[in-house]
Coordinates of C-alpha atoms and ligand atoms in Angstrom, one line a residue:
X1 CA 38.5 340.1 -12.4
X2 CA 41.6 338.0 -12.3
X3 CA 43.4 336.7 -15.3
X4 CA 41.8 333.2 -15.2
X5 CA 38.0 334.6 -14.8
X6 CA 38.8 337.1 -17.6
X7 CA 40.0 334.3 -20.0
X8 CA 37.2 331.9 -18.8
X9 CA 34.6 334.5 -19.8
X10 CA 36.0 335.1 -23.1
X11 CA 36.1 331.3 -23.9
X12 CA 32.9 331.0 -22.6
X13 CA 31.3 334.0 -24.9
X14 CA 33.3 332.1 -27.7
X15 CA 31.8 328.8 -27.3
X16 CA 28.3 329.9 -27.1
X17 CA 28.9 331.8 -30.2
X18 CA 30.2 328.8 -31.8
X19 CA 26.9 327.0 -30.9
X20 CA 27.4 325.6 -27.5
X21 CA 24.4 326.5 -24.9
X22 CA 24.2 329.3 -23.0
X23 CA 26.0 328.9 -19.5
X24 CA 28.8 326.7 -21.0
X25 CA 32.2 327.0 -19.0
X26 CA 35.5 327.5 -20.9
X27 CA 37.2 325.8 -18.1
X28 CA 40.6 327.7 -18.2
X29 CA 43.1 326.6 -16.0
X30 CA 46.8 327.4 -15.6
X31 CA 48.8 325.2 -18.1
X32 CA 50.9 322.4 -16.5
X33 CA 53.7 323.0 -18.6
X34 CA 55.1 325.9 -20.7
X35 CA 55.0 324.5 -24.0
X36 CA 51.1 324.3 -23.2
X37 CA 51.2 328.0 -23.0
X38 CA 50.0 330.0 -20.0
X39 CA 46.5 329.0 -19.8
X40 CA 44.5 325.9 -20.9
X41 CA 40.8 326.1 -22.0
X42 CA 39.3 322.7 -20.9
X43 CA 35.7 323.4 -21.4
X44 CA 35.3 322.3 -25.3
X45 CA 35.4 318.7 -24.8
X46 CA 32.3 318.3 -22.7
X47 CA 30.2 320.5 -24.9
X48 CA 31.3 318.4 -27.9
X49 CA 30.7 315.1 -26.3
X50 CA 27.0 316.6 -25.2
X51 CA 26.3 317.8 -28.7
X52 CA 27.7 314.7 -30.6
X53 CA 30.1 317.0 -32.6
X54 CA 34.0 316.7 -33.0
X55 CA 35.8 318.3 -30.0
X56 CA 38.7 319.4 -32.3
X57 CA 36.4 321.0 -34.9
X58 CA 34.6 322.9 -32.3
X59 CA 38.0 324.2 -30.7
X60 CA 39.0 325.3 -33.9
X61 CA 35.8 327.3 -34.0
X62 CA 36.0 328.6 -30.6
X63 CA 39.8 329.6 -31.9
X64 CA 38.4 331.7 -34.6
X65 CA 36.2 333.4 -32.4
X66 CA 38.4 334.5 -29.9
X67 CA 41.5 335.5 -32.4
X68 CA 39.4 338.8 -32.7
X69 CA 38.5 339.4 -29.2
X70 CA 41.8 338.5 -27.8
X71 CA 44.2 340.1 -30.5
X72 CA 46.0 342.2 -27.9
X73 CA 45.9 339.6 -25.3
X74 CA 47.6 336.7 -26.8
X75 CA 50.4 335.6 -29.0
X76 CA 49.0 332.5 -30.0
X77 CA 45.9 330.1 -29.6
X78 CA 46.4 326.4 -30.3
X79 CA 43.8 323.3 -30.5
X80 CA 46.0 320.7 -28.8
X81 CA 45.2 317.1 -28.1
X82 CA 41.6 315.8 -28.3
X83 CA 40.3 319.7 -28.3
X84 CA 42.0 321.8 -25.6
X85 CA 43.0 325.1 -26.4
X86 CA 46.7 326.3 -25.3
X87 CA 46.6 329.9 -24.5
X88 CA 49.9 331.9 -24.9
X89 CA 49.8 335.3 -23.4
X90 CA 51.5 338.5 -25.2
X91 CA 54.7 339.7 -23.5
X92 CA 53.4 343.1 -24.3
X93 CA 50.2 342.5 -22.8
X94 CA 51.8 340.9 -19.6
X95 CA 54.0 343.9 -19.2
X96 CA 50.8 346.2 -19.2
X97 CA 49.1 344.2 -16.5
X98 CA 52.2 344.4 -14.7
X99 CA 52.5 348.3 -15.2
X100 CA 49.0 348.7 -13.9
X101 CA 50.0 346.7 -10.4
X102 CA 53.2 348.7 -9.9
X103 CA 51.3 351.7 -9.9
X104 CA 48.4 350.1 -7.8
X105 CA 48.4 349.7 -4.0
X106 CA 47.2 346.5 -3.8
X107 CA 49.8 344.9 -5.9
X108 CA 47.1 344.3 -8.9
X109 CA 44.9 342.2 -6.6
X110 CA 41.1 343.4 -7.0
X111 CA 38.9 343.5 -4.0
X112 CA 35.8 341.0 -4.1
X113 CA 33.4 342.1 -6.0
X114 CA 30.9 341.3 -3.4
X115 CA 31.8 341.8 0.3
X116 CA 30.5 339.0 2.7
X117 CA 30.5 338.5 6.3
X118 CA 32.4 335.6 6.9
X119 CA 32.8 333.6 10.6
X120 CA 36.0 331.8 11.1
X121 CA 36.1 329.3 13.8
X122 CA 39.8 329.2 14.9
X123 CA 42.4 328.4 17.8
X124 CA 39.7 327.5 20.2
X125 CA 42.2 326.1 23.0
X126 CA 40.7 324.9 26.5
X127 CA 40.4 326.8 29.8
X128 CA 43.0 325.6 32.5
X129 CA 44.8 324.0 29.9
X130 CA 48.0 325.5 28.2
X131 CA 47.9 325.7 24.3
X132 CA 49.7 322.7 22.5
X133 CA 50.8 322.2 19.2
X134 CA 47.4 321.0 18.4
X135 CA 45.8 324.5 18.5
X136 CA 48.7 325.5 16.3
X137 CA 47.0 324.5 13.0
X138 CA 43.7 326.1 13.5
X139 CA 45.3 329.1 14.8
X140 CA 47.7 330.1 12.2
X141 CA 45.6 328.7 9.1
X142 CA 42.5 330.4 10.5
X143 CA 44.2 333.7 11.2
X144 CA 45.9 333.4 7.4
X145 CA 42.6 333.2 5.7
X146 CA 41.2 335.5 7.9
X147 CA 43.8 338.2 6.7
X148 CA 43.0 336.9 3.1
X149 CA 39.6 337.5 3.1
X150 CA 39.7 340.8 4.7
X151 CA 42.2 342.1 2.2
X152 CA 39.9 341.0 -0.2
X153 CA 37.4 343.6 1.5
X154 CA 35.0 340.9 3.3
X155 CA 33.9 341.7 7.2
X156 CA 35.6 338.7 8.9
X157 CA 34.5 337.7 12.4
X158 CA 37.2 335.7 14.1
X159 CA 35.6 333.4 16.4
X160 CA 37.4 331.9 19.1
X161 CA 35.3 328.7 20.2
X162 CA 37.1 328.7 23.7
X163 CA 36.7 325.3 25.6
X164 CA 35.1 327.4 28.6
X165 CA 32.2 324.9 29.9
X166 CA 32.0 321.3 31.0
X167 CA 32.2 319.0 34.1
X168 CA 35.8 319.7 34.4
X169 CA 35.2 323.0 36.1
X170 CA 33.8 321.4 39.2
X171 CA 37.0 319.8 40.0
X172 CA 39.0 323.0 38.7
X173 CA 37.1 325.5 41.1
X174 CA 37.5 323.2 44.0
X175 CA 40.9 322.6 43.6
X176 CA 41.5 326.5 43.0
X177 CA 39.7 327.1 46.2
X178 CA 41.9 325.1 48.0
X179 CA 45.4 326.6 46.4
X180 CA 43.7 329.8 47.0
X181 CA 43.7 329.5 50.8
X182 CA 47.5 329.0 50.8
X183 CA 48.0 331.4 48.5
X184 CA 45.8 334.1 47.8
X185 CA 48.1 335.3 44.7
X186 CA 47.9 332.0 42.9
X187 CA 47.0 333.6 39.6
X188 CA 50.7 334.7 39.4
X189 CA 52.4 331.8 40.9
X190 CA 50.5 328.4 40.7
X191 CA 48.5 329.0 38.1
X192 CA 51.4 329.9 35.5
X193 CA 51.6 326.2 35.0
X194 CA 48.1 325.3 33.8
X195 CA 49.1 322.0 32.8
X196 CA 50.4 321.1 36.1
X197 CA 47.1 322.7 37.8
X198 CA 45.0 320.4 35.5
X199 CA 46.9 317.5 36.5
X200 CA 47.0 318.3 40.4
X201 CA 43.1 319.0 40.3
X202 CA 42.5 315.8 38.5
X203 CA 44.8 313.5 40.6
X204 CA 42.6 315.1 43.6
X205 CA 39.7 314.6 42.3
X206 CA 40.7 310.9 41.7
X207 CA 42.0 310.0 45.0
X208 CA 39.9 312.1 47.4
X209 CA 36.1 311.1 47.6
X210 CA 35.4 314.1 49.5
X211 CA 37.1 316.4 47.2
X212 CA 35.2 314.7 44.4
X213 CA 32.0 315.1 46.1
X214 CA 32.6 318.7 46.7
X215 CA 33.4 319.4 42.9
X216 CA 30.5 317.7 41.8
X217 CA 28.6 319.9 43.8
X218 CA 30.3 322.8 42.4
X219 CA 29.0 321.5 39.0
X220 CA 25.6 321.8 39.8
X221 CA 25.6 325.2 41.7
X222 CA 27.9 326.7 38.5
X223 CA 25.1 325.7 36.1
X224 CA 22.6 327.1 38.5
X225 CA 24.5 330.4 38.0
X226 CA 25.8 330.7 41.8
X227 CA 28.0 333.7 42.1
X228 CA 31.0 332.4 44.1
X229 CA 31.2 329.6 41.5
X230 CA 31.0 332.1 38.4
X231 CA 33.8 333.9 40.0
X232 CA 35.9 331.2 40.5
X233 CA 35.5 329.9 36.9
X234 CA 35.9 333.4 35.6
X235 CA 39.2 333.6 37.3
X236 CA 40.2 330.4 35.7
X237 CA 39.0 331.4 32.1
X238 CA 40.8 335.1 32.4
X239 CA 44.1 333.3 33.6
X240 CA 44.2 330.9 30.4
X241 CA 43.4 333.6 28.5
X242 CA 46.0 336.2 29.6
X243 CA 48.7 333.3 28.8
X244 CA 46.9 332.6 25.6
X245 CA 46.9 336.1 24.7
X246 CA 50.8 336.2 25.1
X247 CA 51.1 333.6 22.5
X248 CA 49.1 335.0 19.8
X249 CA 50.8 337.9 20.1
X250 CA 54.4 336.1 19.8
X251 CA 53.1 334.2 17.1
X252 CA 52.0 337.4 15.3
X253 CA 48.5 336.3 14.6
X254 CA 45.7 339.1 14.8
X255 CA 43.3 337.5 17.4
X256 CA 42.3 339.7 20.5
X257 CA 40.4 338.8 23.5
X258 CA 37.2 340.5 21.9
X259 CA 37.4 337.4 19.5
X260 CA 36.6 335.0 22.3
X261 CA 33.3 333.7 21.8
X262 CA 33.4 330.5 24.2
X263 CA 31.1 327.8 24.8
X264 CA 29.4 329.4 27.7
X265 CA 28.4 332.2 25.7
X266 CA 25.7 329.7 24.1
X267 CA 24.4 328.2 27.4
X268 CA 21.3 330.8 27.6
X269 CA 20.1 329.6 24.1
X270 CA 20.5 325.8 24.8
X271 CA 16.9 325.2 26.3
X272 CA 15.3 327.0 23.5
X273 CA 17.2 325.0 20.8
X274 CA 15.8 321.7 22.5
X275 CA 12.0 322.9 22.6
X276 CA 12.6 324.1 19.0
X277 CA 14.2 320.4 18.1
X278 CA 11.0 319.1 19.8
X279 CA 8.5 321.1 18.1
X280 CA 10.2 320.4 14.9
X281 CA 9.8 316.7 15.9
X282 CA 13.6 316.4 15.5
X283 CA 14.6 315.9 19.3
X284 CA 12.5 312.8 20.9
X285 CA 12.7 311.5 24.5
X286 CA 15.0 308.2 24.8
X287 CA 15.4 306.8 28.0
X288 CA 15.3 310.0 29.6
X289 CA 17.6 311.8 27.5
X290 CA 16.7 313.9 24.6
X291 CA 17.9 312.2 21.1
X292 CA 17.7 313.3 17.3
X293 CA 17.7 310.1 15.2
X294 CA 19.7 311.1 12.0
X295 CA 19.0 308.7 8.9
X296 CA 22.4 310.2 7.6
X297 CA 24.3 308.3 9.9
X298 CA 24.0 304.7 11.0
X299 CA 25.2 302.9 13.9
X300 CA 26.6 299.7 14.3
X301 CA 23.5 297.7 14.0
X302 CA 23.0 299.7 10.8
X303 CA 20.4 302.0 12.2
X304 CA 20.0 305.4 12.4
X305 CA 22.5 307.1 14.6
X306 CA 21.3 309.0 17.7
X307 CA 23.0 312.1 18.9
X308 CA 22.0 313.1 22.0
X309 CA 21.2 316.9 22.7
X310 CA 20.7 316.7 26.5
X311 CA 21.3 314.2 29.0
X312 CA 19.1 312.7 31.3
X313 CA 20.2 314.9 34.1
X314 CA 19.4 317.6 32.3
X315 CA 22.9 318.6 30.9
X316 CA 23.9 319.9 27.5
X317 CA 26.3 318.4 25.0
X318 CA 29.3 319.8 22.9
X319 CA 27.3 318.8 20.0
X320 CA 24.2 320.8 21.2
X321 CA 26.3 324.1 21.8
X322 CA 27.7 323.8 18.5
X323 CA 23.9 323.6 16.9
X324 CA 23.1 326.8 18.7
X325 CA 26.5 328.4 17.6
X326 CA 25.7 327.9 14.1
X327 CA 22.3 329.5 14.5
X328 CA 24.0 332.4 16.1
X329 CA 26.5 332.9 13.5
X330 CA 24.0 333.0 11.0
X331 CA 21.1 334.8 12.9
X332 CA 22.9 337.1 15.0
X333 CA 26.3 337.7 13.5
X334 CA 24.5 337.7 9.9
X335 CA 27.4 335.2 8.3
X336 CA 27.1 334.6 4.7
X337 CA 29.9 332.1 5.0
X338 CA 31.4 330.0 8.1
X339 CA 34.8 328.4 8.1
X340 CA 36.1 325.8 10.8
X341 CA 39.3 325.3 11.3
X342 CA 39.1 322.4 13.5
X343 CA 41.2 318.7 13.5
X344 CA 40.1 316.0 11.7
X345 CA 38.9 313.7 14.7
X346 CA 35.9 316.1 14.9
X347 CA 34.4 315.6 11.6
X348 CA 31.6 313.5 12.5
X349 CA 30.8 315.8 15.5
X350 CA 30.5 318.5 13.2
X351 CA 28.8 316.7 10.5
X352 CA 26.2 315.7 13.0
X353 CA 25.6 319.2 14.3
X354 CA 25.4 320.7 11.0
X355 CA 22.9 317.8 10.0
X356 CA 20.8 318.9 12.7
X357 CA 21.2 322.6 12.0
X358 CA 19.8 322.0 8.5
X359 CA 17.2 320.1 9.4
X360 CA 15.8 322.5 11.9
X361 CA 16.3 325.3 9.3
X362 CA 18.4 327.1 11.6
X363 CA 21.0 327.9 8.9
X364 CA 19.5 328.0 5.4
X365 CA 21.3 325.8 3.0
X366 CA 23.1 329.1 0.6
X367 CA 25.0 329.7 4.0
X368 CA 28.1 327.1 3.8
X369 CA 29.5 325.6 7.0
X370 CA 32.6 324.5 5.9
X371 CA 35.0 322.1 8.0
X372 CA 38.5 322.9 7.0
X373 CA 39.7 319.7 8.7
X374 CA 43.4 318.8 9.3
X375 CA 45.7 315.9 10.8
X376 CA 47.7 315.6 14.2
X377 CA 51.4 316.7 13.9
X378 CA 53.9 314.0 14.3
X379 CA 57.5 313.7 15.2
X380 CA 60.3 312.9 12.6
X381 CA 59.9 309.5 13.9
X382 CA 56.0 309.1 12.5
X383 CA 54.8 309.0 15.9
X384 CA 52.4 311.8 17.5
X385 CA 54.8 314.7 18.2
X386 CA 55.7 314.6 22.0
X387 CA 57.8 315.7 24.2
X388 CA 60.8 313.5 25.4
X389 CA 59.0 312.1 28.6
X390 CA 56.0 311.7 26.6
X391 CA 54.0 314.6 27.5
X392 CA 52.1 317.3 25.0
X393 CA 54.3 319.8 23.5
X394 CA 53.3 323.2 24.9
X395 CA 53.0 325.8 22.2
X396 CA 55.2 328.1 24.0
X397 CA 58.1 325.7 24.7
X398 CA 57.7 325.2 20.9
X399 CA 58.2 328.9 20.0
X400 CA 61.2 329.2 22.9
X401 CA 63.0 326.4 21.1
X402 CA 62.2 327.8 17.6
X403 CA 63.8 331.1 18.8
X404 CA 67.1 329.5 19.9
X405 CA 67.6 327.5 17.0
X406 CA 66.9 330.6 14.6
X407 CA 69.3 332.6 16.8
X408 CA 72.0 330.1 16.4
X409 CA 71.3 330.0 12.5
X410 CA 71.4 333.8 12.1
X411 CA 74.5 334.4 14.2
X412 CA 76.4 331.6 12.3
X413 CA 75.0 333.1 8.8
X414 CA 75.8 337.0 9.8
X415 CA 78.4 337.3 12.4
X416 CA 79.0 340.8 11.8
X417 CA 75.2 341.9 12.3
X418 CA 74.7 343.8 15.5
X419 CA 72.7 342.4 18.3
X420 CA 69.6 344.0 18.1
X421 CA 69.2 343.2 14.4
X422 CA 70.1 339.5 14.8
X423 CA 67.5 339.6 17.5
X424 CA 64.7 341.2 15.3
X425 CA 65.8 338.9 12.2
X426 CA 65.6 335.6 14.4
X427 CA 62.4 336.0 15.4
X428 CA 61.0 336.8 12.4
X429 CA 62.7 333.5 10.9
X430 CA 61.9 331.5 14.1
X431 CA 57.9 332.5 14.1
X432 CA 57.8 332.5 10.2
X433 CA 59.4 329.3 10.0
X434 CA 57.0 327.4 12.3
X435 CA 54.2 329.0 11.1
X436 CA 55.1 328.4 7.4
X437 CA 55.5 324.5 7.8
X438 CA 52.2 324.5 8.9
X439 CA 50.6 326.8 6.7
X440 CA 52.3 325.3 3.3
X441 CA 51.0 321.8 3.7
X442 CA 47.7 320.5 2.3
X443 CA 47.1 317.8 4.5
X444 CA 44.1 316.6 6.2
X445 CA 46.1 313.9 7.2
X446 CA 49.2 313.8 10.0
X447 CA 52.0 315.6 9.1
X448 CA 55.4 315.6 10.1
X449 CA 57.1 318.4 12.2
X450 CA 60.7 318.8 11.2
X451 CA 63.3 321.3 12.5
X452 CA 65.9 321.3 10.0
X453 CA 63.3 321.5 6.9
X454 CA 61.6 324.1 8.4
X455 CA 64.7 326.3 9.1
X456 CA 66.4 325.4 5.9
X457 CA 67.3 328.4 3.5
X458 CA 66.3 326.2 0.5
X459 CA 63.2 324.7 -0.5
X460 CA 59.3 325.6 0.6
X461 CA 60.2 327.2 3.7
X462 CA 59.7 330.7 5.4
X463 CA 63.7 331.6 5.4
X464 CA 63.6 330.6 1.7
X465 CA 61.3 333.3 0.8
X466 CA 62.0 335.8 3.6
X467 CA 65.9 335.2 1.9
X468 CA 64.6 336.2 -1.5
X469 CA 62.9 339.3 -0.2
X470 CA 66.3 340.5 1.3
X471 CA 68.0 339.8 -2.1
X472 CA 65.5 342.4 -3.7
X473 CA 66.4 344.8 -1.2
X474 CA 69.9 344.8 -1.4
X475 CA 69.6 345.0 -5.2
X476 CA 67.9 348.4 -4.7
X477 CA 70.2 349.6 -2.1
X478 CA 73.0 348.9 -4.8
X479 CA 71.3 350.7 -7.6
X480 CA 70.8 353.5 -5.2
X481 CA 66.8 354.0 -5.7
X482 CA 63.5 353.3 -4.1
X483 CA 61.2 350.6 -5.4
X484 CA 58.4 352.9 -5.6
X485 CA 60.0 355.5 -8.0
X486 CA 61.1 353.6 -10.8
X487 CA 60.4 355.5 -14.1
X488 CA 60.6 354.0 -17.8
X489 CA 58.6 351.0 -19.1
X490 CA 58.7 347.6 -18.2
X491 CA 59.6 345.5 -21.5
X492 CA 59.7 341.8 -21.5
X493 CA 62.5 340.5 -23.5
X494 CA 64.4 337.6 -22.2
X495 CA 62.8 334.3 -21.6
X496 CA 63.5 334.6 -17.9
X497 CA 61.9 337.5 -17.8
X498 CA 58.7 336.0 -19.3
X499 CA 58.5 333.4 -17.0
X500 CA 58.8 335.7 -14.3
X501 CA 56.2 337.9 -15.7
X502 CA 53.6 335.4 -16.2
X503 CA 54.1 334.3 -12.5
X504 CA 53.7 338.0 -11.4
X505 CA 50.5 338.2 -12.9
X506 CA 48.9 335.1 -11.3
X507 CA 48.9 336.7 -7.8
X508 CA 45.5 338.2 -8.2
X509 CA 44.2 334.7 -9.0
X510 CA 46.0 332.8 -6.3
X511 CA 44.9 335.2 -3.6
X512 CA 41.5 334.8 -4.7
X513 CA 41.7 330.9 -4.9
X514 CA 42.8 330.9 -1.3
X515 CA 39.7 333.0 -0.1
X516 CA 37.5 330.5 -2.1
X517 CA 39.0 327.3 -0.9
X518 CA 40.0 328.3 2.7
X519 CA 43.8 327.1 1.8
X520 CA 46.8 329.2 2.4
X521 CA 49.2 326.4 1.3
X522 CA 48.0 327.6 -2.3
X523 CA 49.7 331.1 -1.6
X524 CA 52.8 329.3 0.1
X525 CA 53.5 327.0 -3.3
X526 CA 52.6 330.3 -5.3
X527 CA 55.4 332.5 -3.5
X528 CA 57.8 329.5 -3.7
X529 CA 57.3 329.1 -7.4
X530 CA 57.8 333.0 -7.7
X531 CA 60.9 333.2 -5.7
X532 CA 62.2 330.2 -7.7
X533 CA 61.3 332.1 -10.8
X534 CA 63.1 335.4 -9.7
X535 CA 66.2 333.4 -8.7
X536 CA 66.3 332.1 -12.1
X537 CA 65.6 335.6 -13.6
X538 CA 68.3 337.2 -11.6
X539 CA 70.9 334.7 -12.9
X540 CA 70.0 334.9 -16.4
X541 CA 69.4 338.7 -16.3
X542 CA 71.7 341.2 -14.5
X543 CA 70.7 344.4 -13.3
X544 CA 73.0 346.2 -11.4
X545 CA 76.1 344.9 -13.4
X546 CA 78.0 347.6 -15.6
X547 CA 77.2 347.6 -19.1
X548 CA 73.4 347.1 -18.7
X549 CA 71.9 349.5 -20.7
X550 CA 69.8 352.2 -18.4
X551 CA 66.4 351.2 -20.2
X552 CA 67.1 347.4 -19.6
X553 CA 67.9 348.1 -15.7
X554 CA 65.0 350.2 -15.3
X555 CA 62.6 347.4 -16.4
X556 CA 64.2 344.9 -14.5
X557 CA 64.3 346.7 -11.6
X558 CA 60.4 347.1 -12.1
X559 CA 60.2 343.6 -12.2
X560 CA 62.3 342.9 -8.7
X561 CA 60.1 345.8 -7.2
X562 CA 57.1 343.7 -8.3
X563 CA 58.4 340.5 -6.5
X564 CA 59.3 342.2 -3.4
X565 CA 56.0 343.8 -3.2
X566 CA 54.2 340.4 -3.8
X567 CA 56.6 338.8 -1.5
X568 CA 55.9 340.8 1.4
X569 CA 52.0 340.9 1.0
X570 CA 51.6 337.6 0.2
X571 CA 53.9 336.8 3.4
X572 CA 51.9 339.3 5.2
X573 CA 48.7 337.6 4.5
X574 CA 50.3 334.3 5.9
X575 CA 51.0 336.5 9.0
X576 CA 54.9 336.4 8.3
X577 CA 57.1 339.2 8.7
X578 CA 60.0 340.2 6.0
X579 CA 63.4 341.8 7.1
X580 CA 65.8 344.0 5.1
X581 CA 69.0 341.6 5.9
X582 CA 69.6 338.4 6.7
Ligands
LIG601 N1 38.2 323.2 22.0 C1 38.1 322.1 21.1 C2 39.2 321.4 21.1 O1 40.3 321.9 21.8 C3 38.0 322.7 19.6 C4 36.7 323.6 19.5 C5 36.4 323.8 17.6 N2 35.3 324.5 17.5 C6 33.9 324.2 17.4 N3 32.9 325.0 16.9 N4 33.4 323.0 18.0 O2 39.5 320.3 20.5

């Protein structure tokens, strides 16, 4: 139980004791400002309103009840404004919490009381296309949330919903057949540039009717299970995934080939889905196609929108696959919850698929299907992020540029550092910066990609946090002790120590929030505030200076150790490495 939940439960109990109905909530939240205490209980006013009593009086009664209960925990409880309660935690209690965190292997973060099976739909690039910046968000946010859920003890299934099916495969197979004629080792050479391969196939298809005819024939054969077509298709899938796997490794995301659950995987389920939808009276024939009409969505004429689940020619659609996929995740994978990291343009698609899923009873309502949407990446000019020639930016090129920029930066800051260490630090900074700039934003709308901002050592950036970590490592080197071997008690005296301690104890709560909301930017914001509190503490409270009392020094080192651990663990949950020096 994190501190917010702990206080919430206490306030709720006191509320009930003071006459509120069972189940009333304390609505405890971290306070927005220090003079409102560490936490604030907002649950009194709604109860008072419902009962027609004076909220300040009710708040006073709740405070009376809490006084004894929280004697060892709080310094002060005060009724504020129209009926809030401000909660000021005792420094001694904060210190005892931190002593516990210091000895715990999990930096004070509790495991989830109930573990769930959680499917995370992430990355999902497309076959025969290179991963581009649009897939970055889904990949890194999905991975960070997966890591966080795993850390809390949940069983996480990363589902890489690879775009590996569709009519384009006819033309891709036909093109592959041709290039293979001239070059049997095409896998190594031509296909290294998937974008170009795709473009050439498309050109060929558009300009050569003979080729187009063959391509269409291959689609039919592929769908019919033709062995040769399937082999050619598999070649395309494999080549793509070998390249993507390299990108995943560079990005330091924990996605493996076993996580691939592409669209094609659901093909065998699709005829059965249509049968069930028909039997349940949901799918009806409309002009030869199978359609589900949804009252929940209206078309331009204001009539229920028809969602096609099977075309006239028998082909299934992207939506049909997502219907089957949700069913599979619940039925076969045993999901208690499914998180989808997909860009905002697919909102309506998902909502329609899930409306059908719920109506058909494929996934019960108590199993949430959550769309975590995000916008597209914009350049500094506010226009979609593109290469100079107007093409989509390949992820691998983006990472190359990040590497070059970070190397130059680290070399200029640390000319004395040896080449090997420089390379290690630059890599951690480059990858960290790119991922963090994405992870730290809470935007469902579009967002601006800005090299200078993300590589800055100031502000809410990866290098800033990585730098804060190295500061602490150097404090320990100077002190000549190891982080894990500190003795002596933690004592909170200075106001800057208190601010830092109050921040440190929120870690548990923040990790819980990330897991619940599926939003890593909360963790980023926390780590940034923590680093800020650390920097202020370090300015106000010397550690290694001459004249600092031994016990004070030991206590301050413990605070430093806790900050370092939270930074390392927190960045680790985001999939970002720390370094010893930079
Ligand atoms: N491959 C798709 C794309 O690049 C994303 C798939 C997302 N996942 C899903 N279950 N539909 O747009």
